[in-house]
CSV table of C-alpha atoms in Angstrom, one decimal:
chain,number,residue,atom,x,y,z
A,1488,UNK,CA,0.0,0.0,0.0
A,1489,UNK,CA,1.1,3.0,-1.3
A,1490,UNK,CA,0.8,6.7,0.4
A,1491,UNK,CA,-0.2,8.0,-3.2
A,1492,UNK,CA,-3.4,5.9,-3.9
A,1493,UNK,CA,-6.1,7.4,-3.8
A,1494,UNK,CA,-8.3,4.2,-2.6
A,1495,UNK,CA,-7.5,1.8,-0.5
A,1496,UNK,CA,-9.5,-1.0,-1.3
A,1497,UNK,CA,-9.7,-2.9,2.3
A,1498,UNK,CA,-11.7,-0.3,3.8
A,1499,UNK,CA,-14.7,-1.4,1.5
A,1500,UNK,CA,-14.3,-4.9,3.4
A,1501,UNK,CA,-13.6,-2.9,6.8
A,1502,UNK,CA,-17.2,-1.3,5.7
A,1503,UNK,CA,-18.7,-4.0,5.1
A,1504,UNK,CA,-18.5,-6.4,7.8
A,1505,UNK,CA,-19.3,-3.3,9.9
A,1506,UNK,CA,-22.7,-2.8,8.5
A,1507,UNK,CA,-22.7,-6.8,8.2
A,1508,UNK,CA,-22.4,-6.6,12.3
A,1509,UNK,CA,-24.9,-3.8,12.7
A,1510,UNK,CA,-27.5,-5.6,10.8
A,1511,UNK,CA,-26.9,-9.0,12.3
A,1512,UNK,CA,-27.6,-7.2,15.8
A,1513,UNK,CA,-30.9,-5.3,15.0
A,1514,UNK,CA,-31.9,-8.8,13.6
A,1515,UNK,CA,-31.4,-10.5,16.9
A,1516,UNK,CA,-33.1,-7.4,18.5
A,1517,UNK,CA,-36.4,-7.8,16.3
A,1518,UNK,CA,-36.5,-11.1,16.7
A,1519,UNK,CA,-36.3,-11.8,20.2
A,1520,UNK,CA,-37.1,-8.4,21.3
A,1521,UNK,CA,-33.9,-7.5,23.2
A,1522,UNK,CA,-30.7,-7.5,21.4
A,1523,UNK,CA,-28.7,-7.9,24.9
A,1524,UNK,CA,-28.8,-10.2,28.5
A,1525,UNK,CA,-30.4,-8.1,31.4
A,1526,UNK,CA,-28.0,-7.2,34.5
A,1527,UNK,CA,-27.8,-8.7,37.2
A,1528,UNK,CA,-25.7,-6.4,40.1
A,1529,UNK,CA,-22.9,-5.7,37.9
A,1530,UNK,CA,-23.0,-8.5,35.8
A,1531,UNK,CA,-25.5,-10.2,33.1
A,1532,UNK,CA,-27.5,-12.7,33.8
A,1533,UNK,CA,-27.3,-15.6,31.7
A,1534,UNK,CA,-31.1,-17.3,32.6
A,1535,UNK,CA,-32.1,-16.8,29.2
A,1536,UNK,CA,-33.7,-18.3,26.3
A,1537,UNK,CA,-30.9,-21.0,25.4
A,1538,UNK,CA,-31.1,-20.1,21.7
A,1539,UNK,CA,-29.8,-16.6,22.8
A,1540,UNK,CA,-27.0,-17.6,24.5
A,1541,UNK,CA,-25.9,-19.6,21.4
A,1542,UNK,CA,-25.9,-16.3,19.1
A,1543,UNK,CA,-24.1,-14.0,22.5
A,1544,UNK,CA,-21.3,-13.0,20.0
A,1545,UNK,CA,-24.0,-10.8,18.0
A,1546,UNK,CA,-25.0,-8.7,21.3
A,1547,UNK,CA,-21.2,-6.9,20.3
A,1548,UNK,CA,-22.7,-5.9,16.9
A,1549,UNK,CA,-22.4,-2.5,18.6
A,1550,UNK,CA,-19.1,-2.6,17.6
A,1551,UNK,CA,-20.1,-1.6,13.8
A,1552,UNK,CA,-20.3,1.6,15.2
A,1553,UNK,CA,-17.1,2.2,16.4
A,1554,UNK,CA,-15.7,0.4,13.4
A,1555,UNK,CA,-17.6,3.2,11.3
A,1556,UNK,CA,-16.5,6.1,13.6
A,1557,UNK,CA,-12.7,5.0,13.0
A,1558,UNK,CA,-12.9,4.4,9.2
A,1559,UNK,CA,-15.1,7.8,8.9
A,1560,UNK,CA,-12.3,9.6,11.1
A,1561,UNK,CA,-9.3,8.6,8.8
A,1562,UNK,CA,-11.5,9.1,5.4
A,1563,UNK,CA,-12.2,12.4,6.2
A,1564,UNK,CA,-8.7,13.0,7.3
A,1565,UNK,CA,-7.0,11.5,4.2
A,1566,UNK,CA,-9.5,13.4,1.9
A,1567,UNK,CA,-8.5,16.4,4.1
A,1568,UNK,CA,-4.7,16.2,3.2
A,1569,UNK,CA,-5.5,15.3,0.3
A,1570,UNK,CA,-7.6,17.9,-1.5
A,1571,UNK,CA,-5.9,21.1,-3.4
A,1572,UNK,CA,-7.7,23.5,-1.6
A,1573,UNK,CA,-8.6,23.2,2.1
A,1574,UNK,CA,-10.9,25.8,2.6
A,1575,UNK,CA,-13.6,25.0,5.3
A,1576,UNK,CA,-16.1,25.9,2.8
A,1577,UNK,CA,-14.8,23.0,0.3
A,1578,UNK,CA,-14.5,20.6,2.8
A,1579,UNK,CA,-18.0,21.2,4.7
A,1580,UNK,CA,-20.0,21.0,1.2
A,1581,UNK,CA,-18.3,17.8,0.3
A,1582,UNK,CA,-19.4,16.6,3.9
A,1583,UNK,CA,-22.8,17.7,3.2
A,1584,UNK,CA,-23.2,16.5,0.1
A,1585,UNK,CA,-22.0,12.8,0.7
A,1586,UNK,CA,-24.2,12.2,4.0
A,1587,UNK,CA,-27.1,14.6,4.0
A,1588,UNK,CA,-29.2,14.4,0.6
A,1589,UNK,CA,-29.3,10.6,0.6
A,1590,UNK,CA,-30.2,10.8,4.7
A,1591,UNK,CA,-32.9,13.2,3.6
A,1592,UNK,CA,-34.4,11.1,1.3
A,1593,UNK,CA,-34.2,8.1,4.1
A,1594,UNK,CA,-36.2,10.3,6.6
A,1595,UNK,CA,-39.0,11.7,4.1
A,1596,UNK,CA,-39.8,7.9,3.1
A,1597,UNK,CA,-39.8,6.5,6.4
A,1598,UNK,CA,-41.8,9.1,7.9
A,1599,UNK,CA,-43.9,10.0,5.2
A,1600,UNK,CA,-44.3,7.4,2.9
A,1601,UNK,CA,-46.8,3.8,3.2
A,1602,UNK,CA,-46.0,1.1,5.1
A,1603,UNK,CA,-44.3,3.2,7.7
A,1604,UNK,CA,-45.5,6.9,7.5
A,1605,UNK,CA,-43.6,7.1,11.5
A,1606,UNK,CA,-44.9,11.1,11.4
A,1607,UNK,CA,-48.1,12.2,11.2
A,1608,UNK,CA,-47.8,15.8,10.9
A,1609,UNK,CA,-50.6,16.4,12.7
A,1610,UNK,CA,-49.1,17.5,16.3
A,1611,UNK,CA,-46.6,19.5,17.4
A,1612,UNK,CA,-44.8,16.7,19.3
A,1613,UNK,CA,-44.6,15.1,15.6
A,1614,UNK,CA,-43.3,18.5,14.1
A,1615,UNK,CA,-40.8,18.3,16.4
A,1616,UNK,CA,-39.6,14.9,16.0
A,1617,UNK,CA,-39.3,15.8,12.4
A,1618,UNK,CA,-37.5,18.9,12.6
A,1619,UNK,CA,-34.8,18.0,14.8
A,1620,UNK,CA,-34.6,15.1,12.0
A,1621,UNK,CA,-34.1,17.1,9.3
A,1622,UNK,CA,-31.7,19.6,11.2
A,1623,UNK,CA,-29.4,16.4,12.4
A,1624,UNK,CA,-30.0,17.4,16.4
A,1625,UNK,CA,-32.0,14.9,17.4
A,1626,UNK,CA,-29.4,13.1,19.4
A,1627,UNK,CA,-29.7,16.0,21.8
A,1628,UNK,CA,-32.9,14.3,23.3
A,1629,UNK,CA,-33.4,10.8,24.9
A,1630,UNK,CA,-36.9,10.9,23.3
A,1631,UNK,CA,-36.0,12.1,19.9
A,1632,UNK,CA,-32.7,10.3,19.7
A,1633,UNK,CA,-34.5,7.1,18.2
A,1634,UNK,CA,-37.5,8.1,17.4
A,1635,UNK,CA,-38.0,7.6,13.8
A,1636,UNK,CA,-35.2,5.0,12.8
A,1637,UNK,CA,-33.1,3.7,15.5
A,1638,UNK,CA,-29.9,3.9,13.3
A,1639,UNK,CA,-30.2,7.7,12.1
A,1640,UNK,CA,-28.6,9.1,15.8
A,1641,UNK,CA,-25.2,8.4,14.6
A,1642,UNK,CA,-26.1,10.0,11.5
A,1643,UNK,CA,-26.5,12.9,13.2
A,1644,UNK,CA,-23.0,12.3,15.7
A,1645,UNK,CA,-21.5,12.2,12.6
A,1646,UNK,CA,-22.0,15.1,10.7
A,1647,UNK,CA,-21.5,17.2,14.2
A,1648,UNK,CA,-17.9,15.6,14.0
A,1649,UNK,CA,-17.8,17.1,10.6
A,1650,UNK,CA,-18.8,20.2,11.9
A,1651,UNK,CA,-16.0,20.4,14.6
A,1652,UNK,CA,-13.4,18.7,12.4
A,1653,UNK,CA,-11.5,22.2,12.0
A,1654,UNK,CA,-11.4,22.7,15.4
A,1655,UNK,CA,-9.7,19.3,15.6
A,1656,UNK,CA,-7.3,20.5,13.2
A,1657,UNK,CA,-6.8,23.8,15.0
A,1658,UNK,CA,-5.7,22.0,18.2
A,1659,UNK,CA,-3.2,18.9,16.1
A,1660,UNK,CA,-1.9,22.8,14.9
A,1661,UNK,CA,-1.2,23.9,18.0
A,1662,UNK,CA,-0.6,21.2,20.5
A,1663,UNK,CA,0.4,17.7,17.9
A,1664,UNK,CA,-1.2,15.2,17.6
A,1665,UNK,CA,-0.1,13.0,20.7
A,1666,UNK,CA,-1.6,16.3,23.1
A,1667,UNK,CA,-4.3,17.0,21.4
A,1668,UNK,CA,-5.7,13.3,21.6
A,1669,UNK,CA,-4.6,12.8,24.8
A,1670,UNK,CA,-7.3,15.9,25.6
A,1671,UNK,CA,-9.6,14.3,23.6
A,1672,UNK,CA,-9.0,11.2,25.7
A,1673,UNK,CA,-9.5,13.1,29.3
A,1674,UNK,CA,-12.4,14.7,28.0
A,1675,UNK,CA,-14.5,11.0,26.4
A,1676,UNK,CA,-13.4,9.2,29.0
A,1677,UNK,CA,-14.6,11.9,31.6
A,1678,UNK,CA,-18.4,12.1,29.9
A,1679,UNK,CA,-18.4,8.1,30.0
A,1680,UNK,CA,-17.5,8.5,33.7
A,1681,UNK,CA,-20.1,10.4,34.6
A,1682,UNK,CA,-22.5,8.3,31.9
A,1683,UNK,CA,-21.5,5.6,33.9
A,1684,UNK,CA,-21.4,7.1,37.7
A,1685,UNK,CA,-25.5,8.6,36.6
A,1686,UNK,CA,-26.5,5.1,35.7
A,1687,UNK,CA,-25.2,3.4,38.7
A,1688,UNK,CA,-26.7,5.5,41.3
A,1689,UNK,CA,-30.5,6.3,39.0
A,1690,UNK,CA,-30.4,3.6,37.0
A,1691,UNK,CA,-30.8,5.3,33.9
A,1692,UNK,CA,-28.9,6.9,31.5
A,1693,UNK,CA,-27.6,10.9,32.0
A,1694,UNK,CA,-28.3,14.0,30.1
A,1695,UNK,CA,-28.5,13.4,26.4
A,1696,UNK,CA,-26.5,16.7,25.9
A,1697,UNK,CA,-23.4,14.9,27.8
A,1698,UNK,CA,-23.4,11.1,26.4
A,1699,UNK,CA,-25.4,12.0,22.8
A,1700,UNK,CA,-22.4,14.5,22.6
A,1701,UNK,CA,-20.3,14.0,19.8
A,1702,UNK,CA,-17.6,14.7,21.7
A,1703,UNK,CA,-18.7,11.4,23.5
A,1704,UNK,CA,-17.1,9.6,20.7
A,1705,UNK,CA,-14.5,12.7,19.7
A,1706,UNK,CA,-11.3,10.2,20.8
A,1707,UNK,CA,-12.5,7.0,18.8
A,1708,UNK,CA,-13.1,9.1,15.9
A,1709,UNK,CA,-10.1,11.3,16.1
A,1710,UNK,CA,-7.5,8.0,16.2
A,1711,UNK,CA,-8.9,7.3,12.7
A,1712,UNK,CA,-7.9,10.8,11.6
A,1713,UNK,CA,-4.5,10.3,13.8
A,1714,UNK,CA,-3.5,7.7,11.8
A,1715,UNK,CA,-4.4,8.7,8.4
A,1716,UNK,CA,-2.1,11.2,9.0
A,1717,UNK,CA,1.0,8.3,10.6
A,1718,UNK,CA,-0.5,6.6,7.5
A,1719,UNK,CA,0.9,9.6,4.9
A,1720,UNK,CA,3.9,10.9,7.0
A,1721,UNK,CA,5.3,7.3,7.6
A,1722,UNK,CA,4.7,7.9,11.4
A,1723,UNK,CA,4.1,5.5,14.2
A,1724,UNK,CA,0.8,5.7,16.2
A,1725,UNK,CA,1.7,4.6,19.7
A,1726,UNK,CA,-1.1,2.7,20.8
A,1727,UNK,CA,-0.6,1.1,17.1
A,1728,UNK,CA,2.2,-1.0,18.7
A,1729,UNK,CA,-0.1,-3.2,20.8
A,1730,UNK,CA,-1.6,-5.8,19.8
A,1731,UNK,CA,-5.2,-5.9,18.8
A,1732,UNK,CA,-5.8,-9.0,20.6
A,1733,UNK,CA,-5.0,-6.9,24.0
A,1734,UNK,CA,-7.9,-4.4,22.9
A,1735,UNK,CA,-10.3,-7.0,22.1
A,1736,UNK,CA,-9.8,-9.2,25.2
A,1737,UNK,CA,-10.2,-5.5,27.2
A,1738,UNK,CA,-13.2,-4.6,25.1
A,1739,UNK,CA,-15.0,-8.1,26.0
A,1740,UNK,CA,-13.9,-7.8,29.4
A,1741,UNK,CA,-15.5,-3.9,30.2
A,1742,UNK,CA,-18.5,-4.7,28.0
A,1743,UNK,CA,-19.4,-7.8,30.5
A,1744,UNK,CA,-19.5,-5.7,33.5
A,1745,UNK,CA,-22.1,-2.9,33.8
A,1746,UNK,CA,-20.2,0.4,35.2
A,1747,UNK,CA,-16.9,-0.4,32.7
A,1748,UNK,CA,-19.3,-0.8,29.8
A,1749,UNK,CA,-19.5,2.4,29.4
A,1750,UNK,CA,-15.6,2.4,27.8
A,1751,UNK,CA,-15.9,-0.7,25.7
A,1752,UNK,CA,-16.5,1.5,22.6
A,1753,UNK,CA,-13.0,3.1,23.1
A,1754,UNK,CA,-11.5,-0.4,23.5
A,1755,UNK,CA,-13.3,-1.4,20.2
A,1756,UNK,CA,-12.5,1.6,18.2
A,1757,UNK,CA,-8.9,1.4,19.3
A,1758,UNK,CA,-8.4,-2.4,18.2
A,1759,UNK,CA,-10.3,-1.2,15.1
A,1760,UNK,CA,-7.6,1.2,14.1
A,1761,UNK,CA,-4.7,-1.3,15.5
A,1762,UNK,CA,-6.1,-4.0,12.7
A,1763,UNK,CA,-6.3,-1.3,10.0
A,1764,UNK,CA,-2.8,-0.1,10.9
A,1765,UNK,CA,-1.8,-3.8,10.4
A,1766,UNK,CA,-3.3,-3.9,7.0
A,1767,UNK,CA,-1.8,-0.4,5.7
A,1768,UNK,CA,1.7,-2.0,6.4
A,1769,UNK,CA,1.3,-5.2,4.7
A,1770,UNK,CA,1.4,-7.4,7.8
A,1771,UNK,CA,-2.2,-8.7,7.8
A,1772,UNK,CA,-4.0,-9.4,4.7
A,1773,UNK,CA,-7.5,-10.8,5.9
A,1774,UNK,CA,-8.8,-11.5,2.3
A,1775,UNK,CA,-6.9,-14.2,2.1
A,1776,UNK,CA,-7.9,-16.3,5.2
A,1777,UNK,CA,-11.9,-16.0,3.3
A,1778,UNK,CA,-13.6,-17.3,0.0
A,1779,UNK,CA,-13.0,-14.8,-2.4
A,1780,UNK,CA,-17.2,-14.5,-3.1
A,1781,UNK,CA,-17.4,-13.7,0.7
A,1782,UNK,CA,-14.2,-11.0,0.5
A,1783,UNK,CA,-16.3,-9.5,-3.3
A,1784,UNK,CA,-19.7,-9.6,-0.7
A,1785,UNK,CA,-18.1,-7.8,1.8
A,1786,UNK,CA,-16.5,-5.4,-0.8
A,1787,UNK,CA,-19.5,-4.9,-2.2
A,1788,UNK,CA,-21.5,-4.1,1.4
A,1789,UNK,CA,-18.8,-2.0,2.0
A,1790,UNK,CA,-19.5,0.2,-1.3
A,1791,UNK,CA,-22.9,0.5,-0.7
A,1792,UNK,CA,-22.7,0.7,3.5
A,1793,UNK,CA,-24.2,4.2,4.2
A,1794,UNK,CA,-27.5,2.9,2.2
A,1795,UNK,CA,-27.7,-0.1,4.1
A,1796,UNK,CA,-26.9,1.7,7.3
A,1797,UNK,CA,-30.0,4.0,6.1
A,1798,UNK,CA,-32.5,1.8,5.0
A,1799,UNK,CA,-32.2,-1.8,6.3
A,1800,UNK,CA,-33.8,-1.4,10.0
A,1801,UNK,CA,-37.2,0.1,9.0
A,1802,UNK,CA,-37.4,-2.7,6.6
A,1803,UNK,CA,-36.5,-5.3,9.8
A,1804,UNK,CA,-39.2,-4.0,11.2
A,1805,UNK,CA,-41.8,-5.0,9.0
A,1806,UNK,CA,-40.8,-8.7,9.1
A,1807,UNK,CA,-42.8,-9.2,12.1
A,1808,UNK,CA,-45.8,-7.7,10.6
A,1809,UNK,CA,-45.8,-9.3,7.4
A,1810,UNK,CA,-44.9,-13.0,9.3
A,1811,UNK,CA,-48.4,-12.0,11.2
A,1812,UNK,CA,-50.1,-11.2,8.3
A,1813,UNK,CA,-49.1,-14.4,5.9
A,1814,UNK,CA,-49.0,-16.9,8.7
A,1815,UNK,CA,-52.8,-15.6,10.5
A,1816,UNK,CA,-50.9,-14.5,13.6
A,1817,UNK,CA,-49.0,-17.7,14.2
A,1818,UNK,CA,-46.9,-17.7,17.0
A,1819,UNK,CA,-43.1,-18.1,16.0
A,1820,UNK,CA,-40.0,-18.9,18.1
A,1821,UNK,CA,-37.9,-15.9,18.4
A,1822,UNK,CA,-35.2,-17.3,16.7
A,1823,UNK,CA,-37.0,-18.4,13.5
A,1824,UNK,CA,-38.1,-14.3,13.9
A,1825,UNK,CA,-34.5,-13.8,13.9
A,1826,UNK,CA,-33.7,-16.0,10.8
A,1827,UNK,CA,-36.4,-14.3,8.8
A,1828,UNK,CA,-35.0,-11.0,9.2
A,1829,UNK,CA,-31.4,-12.4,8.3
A,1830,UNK,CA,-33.3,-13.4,5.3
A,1831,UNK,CA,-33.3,-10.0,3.9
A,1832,UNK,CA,-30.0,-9.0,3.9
A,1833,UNK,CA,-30.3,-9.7,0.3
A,1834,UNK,CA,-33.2,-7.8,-0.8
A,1835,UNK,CA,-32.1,-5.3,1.4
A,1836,UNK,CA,-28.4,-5.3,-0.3
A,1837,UNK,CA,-30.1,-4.9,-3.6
A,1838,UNK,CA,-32.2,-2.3,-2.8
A,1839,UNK,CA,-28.8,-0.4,-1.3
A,1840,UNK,CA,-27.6,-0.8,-4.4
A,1841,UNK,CA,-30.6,0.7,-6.1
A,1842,UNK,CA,-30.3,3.7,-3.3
A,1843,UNK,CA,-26.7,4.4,-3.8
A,1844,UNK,CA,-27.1,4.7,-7.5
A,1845,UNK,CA,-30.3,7.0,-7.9
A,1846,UNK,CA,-29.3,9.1,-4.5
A,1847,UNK,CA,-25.8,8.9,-3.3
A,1848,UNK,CA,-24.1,9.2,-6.5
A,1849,UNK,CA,-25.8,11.8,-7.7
A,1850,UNK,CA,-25.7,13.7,-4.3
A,1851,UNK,CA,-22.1,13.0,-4.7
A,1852,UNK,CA,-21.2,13.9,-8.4
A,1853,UNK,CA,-23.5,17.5,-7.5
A,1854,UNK,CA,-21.6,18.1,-4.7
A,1855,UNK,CA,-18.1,17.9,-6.6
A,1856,UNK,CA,-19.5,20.4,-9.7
A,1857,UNK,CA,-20.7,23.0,-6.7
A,1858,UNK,CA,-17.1,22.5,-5.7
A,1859,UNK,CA,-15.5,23.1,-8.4
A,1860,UNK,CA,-17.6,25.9,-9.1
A,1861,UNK,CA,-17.0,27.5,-5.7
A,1862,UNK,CA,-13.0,26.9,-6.2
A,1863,UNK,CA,-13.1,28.5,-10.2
A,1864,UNK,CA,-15.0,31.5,-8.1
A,1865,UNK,CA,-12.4,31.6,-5.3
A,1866,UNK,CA,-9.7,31.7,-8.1
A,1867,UNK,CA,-11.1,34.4,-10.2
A,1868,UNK,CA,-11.8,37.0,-7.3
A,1869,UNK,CA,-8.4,36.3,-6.4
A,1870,UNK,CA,-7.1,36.6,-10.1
A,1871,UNK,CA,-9.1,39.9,-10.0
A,1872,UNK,CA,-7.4,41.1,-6.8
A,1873,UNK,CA,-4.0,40.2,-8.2
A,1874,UNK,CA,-3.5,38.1,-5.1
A,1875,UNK,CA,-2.5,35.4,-7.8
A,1876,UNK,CA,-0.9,35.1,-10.9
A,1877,UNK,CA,-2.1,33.8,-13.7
A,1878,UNK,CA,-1.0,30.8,-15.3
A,1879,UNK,CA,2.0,31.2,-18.3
């Protein structure tokens, strides 16, 4: 792997078996209506259906998330470097144009359209719940953080780290890199802290403005950034060094026990970037140890990710309802629930694919001509100030 390419074809996999994860866990969630053991004290309590237990390693499909936060980070970052002009204007309307059209489209279907409609316009409560949609701020409130599509809440953590990616930039600047996500260690691991201190003593979770923060995740998705930059100055990322066995066995470890839980994200976004810094250098080609149709599935997934991420749970949900409708109300076992909604990972990947054509790459292809018609702008009022020269 080269510093010059300008892809880098195993974050499609990295993608993919992200949003493979994330979809395997909102089908275990649907069909057994819980998509994780209850606590018991400080520790789950494993009297449950035995079926469950079997399929435990798909309660971590959490960890798509963090898998998505790192690869975002360092995307965004190698872009960054990348582009010829680094204007915040440039870099905020390719931001906007690769996540928010195609997420606008997602929420006007699923709360407008037939056989969800999730919004009936008709109250101010459901005004609201729209709004703060539309305006990406509706992880800001415990009961708007979910309330139309479970999934969109990290759209919306997302394009606020977008938002405050200069001031990221200000700080690495000012300070390094090493400093500044040291800072942005103190300050996750602090709002986790108290996450975790509020739910131990009320038993429920603290003030959405503290722990649906994007700075709640600032650190795991500043390490991707971090090492896009190692990754083009041929520098070493010091936690890169340990072994991503040492973060995974931590990671299990802190999610199994209820006031650590809090931090298993870090744990998982920091193996994350330890495995991808193993496959920049060569020393870990994970294709290989696979089928090559499950590596060109996963690829493939991976291309078409942020659609699937979109659109896949409110079509989960309606598995339940159309099994009640075809089958007269027959009573199924949760897992055959379960198995029915990993059944449409394939119509689902097909309609991505369907998505990503007709919305994403046009949203994308519109937001590159605005570009380039903002940069030729930028260059002839400087041209016409005589702040450049022109070209021989």
């Amino acid at each position: 792997m080269t510093r010059n390419d300008t892809h880098i074809p195993f974050l499609d996999h990295i993608r993919g078996i992200a949003v493979l994860i994330v979809f395997l866990f909102h089908c275990l969630g649907i069909g057994y209506g819980y998509d994780s053991l209850k606590w018991n004290g400080w520790f789950y309590d494993f009297n449950a259906d035995p079926t469950f237990l079997a399929l435990l390693p798909l309660t971590f499909g959490w960890v798509g998330v963090a898998i998505f936060f790192v690869v975002s980070g360092f995307c965004i970052h190698l872009s960054y470097e990348r582009s010829r002009d680094k204007s915040n204007a440039v870099f905020f309307l390719r931001r906007f144009f690769r996540i928010y059209p195609p997420y606008l489209v997602a929420l006007l279907i699923f709360s407008c359209l037939p056989p969800w409609h999730y919004i009936p316009f008709n109250t101010l409560d459901s005004l609201v719940m729209f709004g703060s949609h539309m305006f990406l701020v509706h992880n800001f409130d415990a009961k708007l953080f979910s309330g139309i599509c479970t999934t969109f809440w990290s759209v919306a953590i997302e394009f606020q780290l977008y938002l405050i990616y200069p001031i990221l930039i200000w700080f690495v600047r000012k300070l390094s890199w090493t400093r500044t996500l040291l800072i942005l260690g103190v300050v996750e691991i602090a709002m986790r802290s108290y996450d975790a201190i509020f739910y131990e003593v009320y038993g429920t979770r603290g003030s959405y403005w503290i722990i649906g923060s994007p700075l709640y995740y600032w650190f795991s998705w500043s390490i991707g950034a971090a090492a896009a930059d190692a990754f083009l100055l041929r520098r070493e990322l010091p936690f890169a060094k340990v072994p991503p066995s040492v973060f995974l066995i931590l990671m299990v470890i802190t999610a199994n026990i209820r006031p650590l839980s809090f931090f298993a994200f870090i744990f998982a976004a920091l193996a994350t970037i330890c495995i991808m810094d193993r496959l920049l250098k060569g020393e870990m080609k994970w294709t290989s140890m696979v089928p090559k149709w499950i590596a060109d599935h996963l690829r493939f997934a991976g291309l078409v990710s942020y659609s699937i991420y979109l659109l896949h749970f409110p079509v989960l949900t309606l598995v339940p309802r159309v099994m009640e409708k075809f089958f007269h109300g027959q009573h199924f076992h949760p897992l055959v629930m379960m198995l029915a909604c990993v059944a449409t990972w394939i119509p689902v990947l097909a309609a991505s694919w369907v998505f990503y054509r007709i919305f994403e790459m046009p949203s994308i292809a519109l937001g590159k001509k605005v570009i380039r018609h903002q940069v030729a702008a930028k260059e002839a009022r400087q041209l016409a100030s005589g702040d450049v020269a022109p070209d021989a």
